[in-house]
Short mmCIF file of N, CA, C and O in Angstrom, two decimals:
data_model
loop_
_atom_site.label_atom_id
_atom_site.label_comp_id
_atom_site.label_asym_id
_atom_site.label_seq_id
_atom_site.Cartn_x
_atom_site.Cartn_y
_atom_site.Cartn_z
N MET A 1 -13.48 -11.11 6.39
CA MET A 1 -12.40 -9.86 6.40
C MET A 1 -13.13 -8.78 7.44
O MET A 1 -14.09 -8.24 7.22
N ASP A 2 -12.33 -8.19 8.10
CA ASP A 2 -12.59 -7.04 9.23
C ASP A 2 -11.51 -5.99 9.05
O ASP A 2 -10.59 -6.18 9.76
N LEU A 3 -11.97 -5.11 8.11
CA LEU A 3 -10.64 -4.27 8.05
C LEU A 3 -10.91 -2.75 9.15
O LEU A 3 -11.91 -2.40 9.11
N GLN A 4 -9.84 -2.62 9.61
CA GLN A 4 -9.87 -1.34 10.24
C GLN A 4 -9.45 -0.27 9.58
O GLN A 4 -8.14 -0.18 9.29
N PHE A 5 -9.92 0.72 9.47
CA PHE A 5 -9.84 2.04 8.94
C PHE A 5 -8.46 2.56 9.92
O PHE A 5 -8.73 2.70 11.03
N ILE A 6 -7.40 3.03 9.16
CA ILE A 6 -6.19 3.70 9.83
C ILE A 6 -6.18 4.99 9.51
O ILE A 6 -6.11 6.08 10.32
N GLY A 7 -6.10 5.36 8.42
CA GLY A 7 -5.98 6.87 7.70
C GLY A 7 -5.87 6.94 6.27
O GLY A 7 -5.90 6.18 5.66
N ILE A 8 -6.35 8.31 6.13
CA ILE A 8 -6.21 8.69 4.65
C ILE A 8 -5.32 9.83 4.32
O ILE A 8 -5.08 10.66 5.25
N ASP A 9 -4.78 9.97 3.11
CA ASP A 9 -3.99 11.28 2.83
C ASP A 9 -4.36 12.33 3.45
O ASP A 9 -5.73 12.63 2.93
N PRO A 10 -3.70 13.28 4.10
CA PRO A 10 -4.46 14.31 4.69
C PRO A 10 -4.52 15.44 3.84
O PRO A 10 -5.25 16.04 3.97
N ASP A 11 -3.75 15.45 2.59
CA ASP A 11 -4.27 16.26 1.46
C ASP A 11 -4.99 15.94 0.45
O ASP A 11 -5.18 16.68 -0.63
N THR A 12 -5.93 14.78 0.73
CA THR A 12 -6.78 14.35 -0.34
C THR A 12 -8.08 15.03 -0.50
O THR A 12 -8.53 15.97 0.52
N GLY A 13 -8.53 15.23 -1.36
CA GLY A 13 -9.82 15.68 -1.77
C GLY A 13 -10.90 14.85 -1.22
O GLY A 13 -10.80 13.77 -0.76
N LYS A 14 -11.89 15.14 -2.11
CA LYS A 14 -13.40 14.23 -1.92
C LYS A 14 -13.26 12.87 -2.85
O LYS A 14 -13.77 11.80 -2.77
N ASN A 15 -12.14 12.81 -3.86
CA ASN A 15 -11.94 11.72 -4.76
C ASN A 15 -10.30 11.38 -4.73
O ASN A 15 -9.41 12.22 -4.43
N GLY A 16 -10.07 10.17 -5.07
CA GLY A 16 -8.63 9.74 -5.31
C GLY A 16 -8.04 9.86 -3.92
O GLY A 16 -7.31 10.71 -3.91
N SER A 17 -8.53 9.02 -3.16
CA SER A 17 -7.93 9.16 -1.77
C SER A 17 -7.10 7.93 -1.24
O SER A 17 -7.41 6.81 -0.78
N PRO A 18 -5.71 7.94 -1.38
CA PRO A 18 -4.79 7.01 -0.73
C PRO A 18 -5.16 6.67 0.84
O PRO A 18 -5.37 7.69 1.54
N THR A 19 -5.37 5.63 0.94
CA THR A 19 -5.80 5.07 2.35
C THR A 19 -5.23 3.86 2.80
O THR A 19 -4.89 3.14 2.12
N ALA A 20 -5.18 3.48 4.10
CA ALA A 20 -4.47 2.48 4.58
C ALA A 20 -5.60 1.70 5.71
O ALA A 20 -6.42 2.52 6.50
N TRP A 21 -5.73 0.57 5.66
CA TRP A 21 -6.63 -0.27 6.72
C TRP A 21 -5.64 -1.41 7.10
O TRP A 21 -4.71 -1.83 6.38
N VAL A 22 -6.18 -1.84 8.07
CA VAL A 22 -5.53 -3.13 8.65
C VAL A 22 -6.37 -4.33 8.76
O VAL A 22 -7.42 -4.27 9.25
N ASP A 23 -6.23 -5.47 8.30
CA ASP A 23 -7.35 -6.54 8.26
C ASP A 23 -7.12 -7.15 9.69
O ASP A 23 -5.89 -7.75 9.84
N GLN A 24 -8.08 -7.15 10.31
CA GLN A 24 -7.92 -7.89 11.81
C GLN A 24 -7.89 -8.93 12.05
O GLN A 24 -7.54 -9.61 13.04
N GLU A 25 -8.22 -9.73 10.77
CA GLU A 25 -8.47 -11.29 10.88
C GLU A 25 -6.65 -11.86 10.55
O GLU A 25 -6.28 -12.75 11.33
N THR A 26 -6.07 -11.17 9.59
CA THR A 26 -4.65 -11.48 9.13
C THR A 26 -3.53 -10.53 9.60
O THR A 26 -2.43 -11.04 9.19
N ALA A 27 -3.95 -9.59 9.92
CA ALA A 27 -3.05 -8.40 10.22
C ALA A 27 -2.22 -7.91 8.89
O ALA A 27 -1.12 -7.12 9.00
N ASP A 28 -2.81 -8.20 7.70
CA ASP A 28 -2.41 -7.80 6.56
C ASP A 28 -2.63 -6.14 6.51
O ASP A 28 -3.93 -5.86 7.03
N ILE A 29 -1.88 -5.23 5.94
CA ILE A 29 -2.23 -3.91 5.78
C ILE A 29 -2.51 -3.82 4.11
O ILE A 29 -1.98 -4.36 3.15
N VAL A 30 -3.62 -3.13 4.23
CA VAL A 30 -4.55 -3.03 2.80
C VAL A 30 -4.18 -1.53 2.52
O VAL A 30 -4.49 -0.62 3.16
N ILE A 31 -3.76 -1.37 1.13
CA ILE A 31 -3.55 0.07 0.84
C ILE A 31 -4.23 0.55 -0.44
O ILE A 31 -4.44 -0.63 -1.39
N GLN A 32 -4.90 1.39 -0.66
CA GLN A 32 -5.38 2.10 -1.71
C GLN A 32 -4.95 3.17 -2.20
O GLN A 32 -4.44 4.25 -1.21
N SER A 33 -4.10 3.32 -3.21
CA SER A 33 -3.39 4.32 -3.66
C SER A 33 -3.18 4.52 -5.26
O SER A 33 -3.82 3.65 -5.90
N TYR A 34 -2.32 5.54 -5.72
CA TYR A 34 -2.25 5.81 -7.31
C TYR A 34 -1.76 4.47 -7.94
O TYR A 34 -0.64 4.02 -7.29
N THR A 35 -2.20 4.17 -8.92
CA THR A 35 -1.53 3.26 -9.83
C THR A 35 -0.02 3.71 -10.48
O THR A 35 -0.05 4.96 -10.74
N ALA A 36 0.99 3.10 -10.41
CA ALA A 36 1.91 3.53 -10.87
C ALA A 36 2.17 3.60 -12.41
O ALA A 36 1.55 2.67 -13.05
N ASP A 37 2.60 4.67 -12.98
CA ASP A 37 2.85 4.99 -14.16
C ASP A 37 3.66 3.98 -15.00
O ASP A 37 4.23 2.96 -14.37
N GLU A 38 3.51 3.81 -16.51
CA GLU A 38 4.32 2.86 -17.23
C GLU A 38 5.94 2.85 -17.07
O GLU A 38 6.56 1.78 -16.63
N ALA A 39 6.35 4.13 -16.71
CA ALA A 39 7.81 4.32 -16.46
C ALA A 39 7.98 3.73 -15.10
O ALA A 39 9.33 3.18 -14.85
N THR A 40 7.54 3.85 -14.16
CA THR A 40 7.78 3.38 -12.73
C THR A 40 7.78 1.76 -12.66
O THR A 40 8.46 1.26 -12.24
N GLN A 41 6.59 1.36 -13.50
CA GLN A 41 6.43 0.13 -13.75
C GLN A 41 7.66 -0.61 -14.39
O GLN A 41 7.95 -1.53 -13.96
N ALA A 42 8.09 -0.16 -15.25
CA ALA A 42 9.12 -0.49 -16.27
C ALA A 42 10.48 -0.70 -15.62
O ALA A 42 11.28 -1.61 -15.23
N GLN A 43 10.84 0.31 -14.52
CA GLN A 43 11.70 0.37 -13.70
C GLN A 43 11.80 -0.75 -12.39
O GLN A 43 12.86 -1.42 -12.31
N CYS A 44 10.63 -0.79 -12.08
CA CYS A 44 10.17 -2.13 -10.99
C CYS A 44 10.75 -3.45 -11.45
O CYS A 44 11.17 -4.31 -11.11
N VAL A 45 10.42 -3.64 -12.99
CA VAL A 45 10.67 -4.83 -13.80
C VAL A 45 12.27 -4.80 -13.59
O VAL A 45 12.58 -5.89 -13.72
N ASP A 46 12.78 -3.76 -14.34
CA ASP A 46 14.05 -3.92 -14.54
C ASP A 46 15.19 -4.12 -13.57
O ASP A 46 16.16 -4.46 -13.40
N ARG A 47 14.64 -3.47 -12.31
CA ARG A 47 15.41 -3.71 -10.89
C ARG A 47 14.66 -4.63 -10.07
O ARG A 47 14.72 -4.25 -8.89
N THR A 48 14.09 -5.73 -10.68
CA THR A 48 13.66 -6.57 -9.50
C THR A 48 14.41 -7.52 -8.68
O THR A 48 15.73 -7.22 -8.78
N ALA A 49 13.75 -8.10 -7.90
CA ALA A 49 14.65 -8.74 -6.89
C ALA A 49 15.76 -9.98 -7.40
O ALA A 49 15.06 -10.63 -8.49
N PRO A 50 16.95 -9.98 -6.99
CA PRO A 50 17.65 -11.21 -7.46
C PRO A 50 16.79 -12.38 -7.44
O PRO A 50 16.37 -12.72 -6.48
N GLY A 51 17.11 -13.21 -8.75
CA GLY A 51 16.65 -14.60 -8.81
C GLY A 51 15.05 -14.69 -9.19
O GLY A 51 14.56 -15.84 -9.26
N HIS A 52 14.51 -13.55 -9.33
CA HIS A 52 13.02 -13.23 -9.57
C HIS A 52 12.94 -13.04 -11.19
O HIS A 52 13.81 -12.25 -11.77
N ALA A 53 11.40 -13.48 -11.61
CA ALA A 53 11.66 -13.08 -13.30
C ALA A 53 11.54 -11.47 -13.33
O ALA A 53 10.97 -10.99 -12.56
N LYS A 54 11.99 -10.94 -14.44
CA LYS A 54 11.78 -9.67 -14.57
C LYS A 54 10.13 -9.63 -15.55
O LYS A 54 10.05 -9.20 -16.44
N SER A 55 9.40 -9.65 -14.09
CA SER A 55 8.04 -8.95 -14.64
C SER A 55 7.14 -8.75 -13.38
O SER A 55 7.68 -8.77 -12.40
N ILE A 56 6.07 -8.20 -13.67
CA ILE A 56 5.00 -8.32 -12.59
C ILE A 56 4.05 -9.15 -12.92
O ILE A 56 3.27 -9.12 -13.74
N PRO A 57 3.57 -10.02 -11.96
CA PRO A 57 2.75 -11.29 -12.03
C PRO A 57 1.39 -10.60 -12.32
O PRO A 57 1.03 -9.49 -11.83
N ASP A 58 0.61 -11.35 -12.89
CA ASP A 58 -1.00 -10.97 -13.30
C ASP A 58 -1.55 -10.57 -11.88
O ASP A 58 -2.49 -9.84 -12.10
N HIS A 59 -1.28 -11.28 -10.87
CA HIS A 59 -2.05 -10.97 -9.71
C HIS A 59 -1.54 -10.27 -8.61
O HIS A 59 -1.71 -9.88 -7.57
N GLU A 60 -0.54 -9.48 -9.25
CA GLU A 60 0.20 -8.12 -8.39
C GLU A 60 -0.15 -6.96 -9.31
O GLU A 60 -0.15 -6.84 -10.77
N THR A 61 0.42 -5.93 -8.55
CA THR A 61 0.34 -4.54 -9.25
C THR A 61 1.46 -3.48 -8.57
O THR A 61 1.75 -3.89 -7.46
N VAL A 62 1.98 -2.55 -9.32
CA VAL A 62 2.84 -1.46 -8.72
C VAL A 62 1.78 -0.22 -8.00
O VAL A 62 1.18 0.00 -9.20
N ILE A 63 2.03 0.12 -7.24
CA ILE A 63 1.27 1.26 -6.76
C ILE A 63 2.16 2.44 -6.07
O ILE A 63 3.39 2.12 -5.59
N ARG A 64 2.06 3.71 -6.16
CA ARG A 64 2.91 4.87 -5.70
C ARG A 64 2.00 5.42 -4.47
O ARG A 64 0.74 5.77 -4.60
N ILE A 65 2.77 5.30 -3.28
CA ILE A 65 2.15 5.83 -2.30
C ILE A 65 2.82 7.14 -1.76
O ILE A 65 4.24 7.25 -1.71
N PRO A 66 1.98 8.13 -1.59
CA PRO A 66 2.60 9.56 -1.56
C PRO A 66 3.30 9.70 0.14
O PRO A 66 2.91 8.87 0.84
N ALA A 67 4.36 10.35 -0.22
CA ALA A 67 5.28 10.29 1.20
C ALA A 67 4.32 10.82 2.00
O ALA A 67 4.63 10.46 3.58
N ARG A 68 3.50 11.79 1.82
CA ARG A 68 2.61 12.30 3.14
C ARG A 68 1.73 11.14 3.74
O ARG A 68 1.24 11.37 4.67
N LEU A 69 1.94 9.78 3.33
CA LEU A 69 1.08 8.85 3.94
C LEU A 69 1.78 7.82 4.87
O LEU A 69 1.46 7.22 5.60
N VAL A 70 3.10 8.34 4.79
CA VAL A 70 4.08 7.66 5.54
C VAL A 70 3.78 7.73 7.43
O VAL A 70 3.62 6.66 7.55
N PRO A 71 3.13 8.79 7.76
CA PRO A 71 2.74 8.35 9.11
C PRO A 71 1.56 7.51 9.14
O PRO A 71 1.40 6.83 10.55
N ILE A 72 0.75 7.39 8.39
CA ILE A 72 -0.29 6.71 8.33
C ILE A 72 0.26 5.13 8.23
O ILE A 72 -0.53 4.57 8.90
N LEU A 73 1.11 4.94 7.19
CA LEU A 73 1.50 3.61 7.41
C LEU A 73 2.24 3.27 8.39
O LEU A 73 2.03 2.01 8.96
N ARG A 74 3.08 4.23 9.32
CA ARG A 74 3.56 3.55 10.40
C ARG A 74 2.56 3.22 11.56
O ARG A 74 2.60 2.32 12.13
N GLU A 75 1.37 4.13 11.47
CA GLU A 75 0.36 3.81 12.48
C GLU A 75 -0.29 2.11 12.12
O GLU A 75 -0.78 1.39 12.67
N ALA A 76 -0.51 2.23 10.71
CA ALA A 76 -1.04 0.74 10.31
C ALA A 76 0.02 -0.16 10.76
O ALA A 76 -0.24 -1.58 10.89
N CYS A 77 1.36 -0.14 10.36
CA CYS A 77 2.27 -1.34 11.07
C CYS A 77 2.14 -1.60 12.52
O CYS A 77 1.97 -2.76 13.02
N ASP A 78 1.90 -0.61 13.07
CA ASP A 78 1.56 -0.63 14.44
C ASP A 78 0.35 -1.51 14.70
O ASP A 78 0.42 -2.43 15.92
N ALA A 79 -0.69 -1.23 14.38
CA ALA A 79 -1.92 -1.68 14.39
C ALA A 79 -1.87 -3.01 13.80
O ALA A 79 -2.60 -4.03 14.35
N ALA A 80 -0.98 -3.55 12.80
CA ALA A 80 -0.86 -4.80 12.51
C ALA A 80 -0.17 -5.73 13.53
O ALA A 80 -0.62 -7.04 13.52
N GLU A 81 0.78 -5.15 14.01
CA GLU A 81 1.42 -5.83 15.09
C GLU A 81 0.61 -6.30 16.32
O GLU A 81 0.57 -7.39 16.76
N ARG A 82 -0.13 -5.18 16.51
CA ARG A 82 -1.16 -5.38 17.80
C ARG A 82 -2.16 -6.45 17.22
O ARG A 82 -2.71 -7.16 18.30
N ALA A 83 -2.44 -6.80 16.25
CA ALA A 83 -3.37 -7.48 15.71
C ALA A 83 -3.16 -8.93 15.43
O ALA A 83 -4.02 -9.87 15.30
N GLN A 84 -1.91 -9.13 15.45
CA GLN A 84 -1.09 -10.55 15.13
C GLN A 84 -1.69 -11.57 16.22
O GLN A 84 -1.51 -11.15 17.26
N LEU A 85 -2.15 -12.56 15.75
CA LEU A 85 -2.50 -13.74 16.71
C LEU A 85 -1.19 -14.37 17.41
O LEU A 85 -0.49 -14.68 16.78
#
C-alpha cells in the first residue's frame, strides 16, 4: 500500500484530525474522521439501501465527515482518478 496524503481538516488542532489519502495502488480513498454517534448509526440502519439487511456489517463502520473537508475530498477523488491503472 502506498498512501498519498491529500489533506487534513483545515480547522483541526493537533488531535482528532479528519484526513484524506489515496491508495496509489488501488485508487481507493482512505478517510480518517469522526465515528458517527449512535443516533446517526441508527438512522443509517433505518434508511439502508433497498434490498439490503438493516444493519451495519461488522467489517464496516459509519463515519461523519465534516463539510469543511469537502474540498479535500474533491481533490482526493481527482487523485484517485489519476491513479487508476
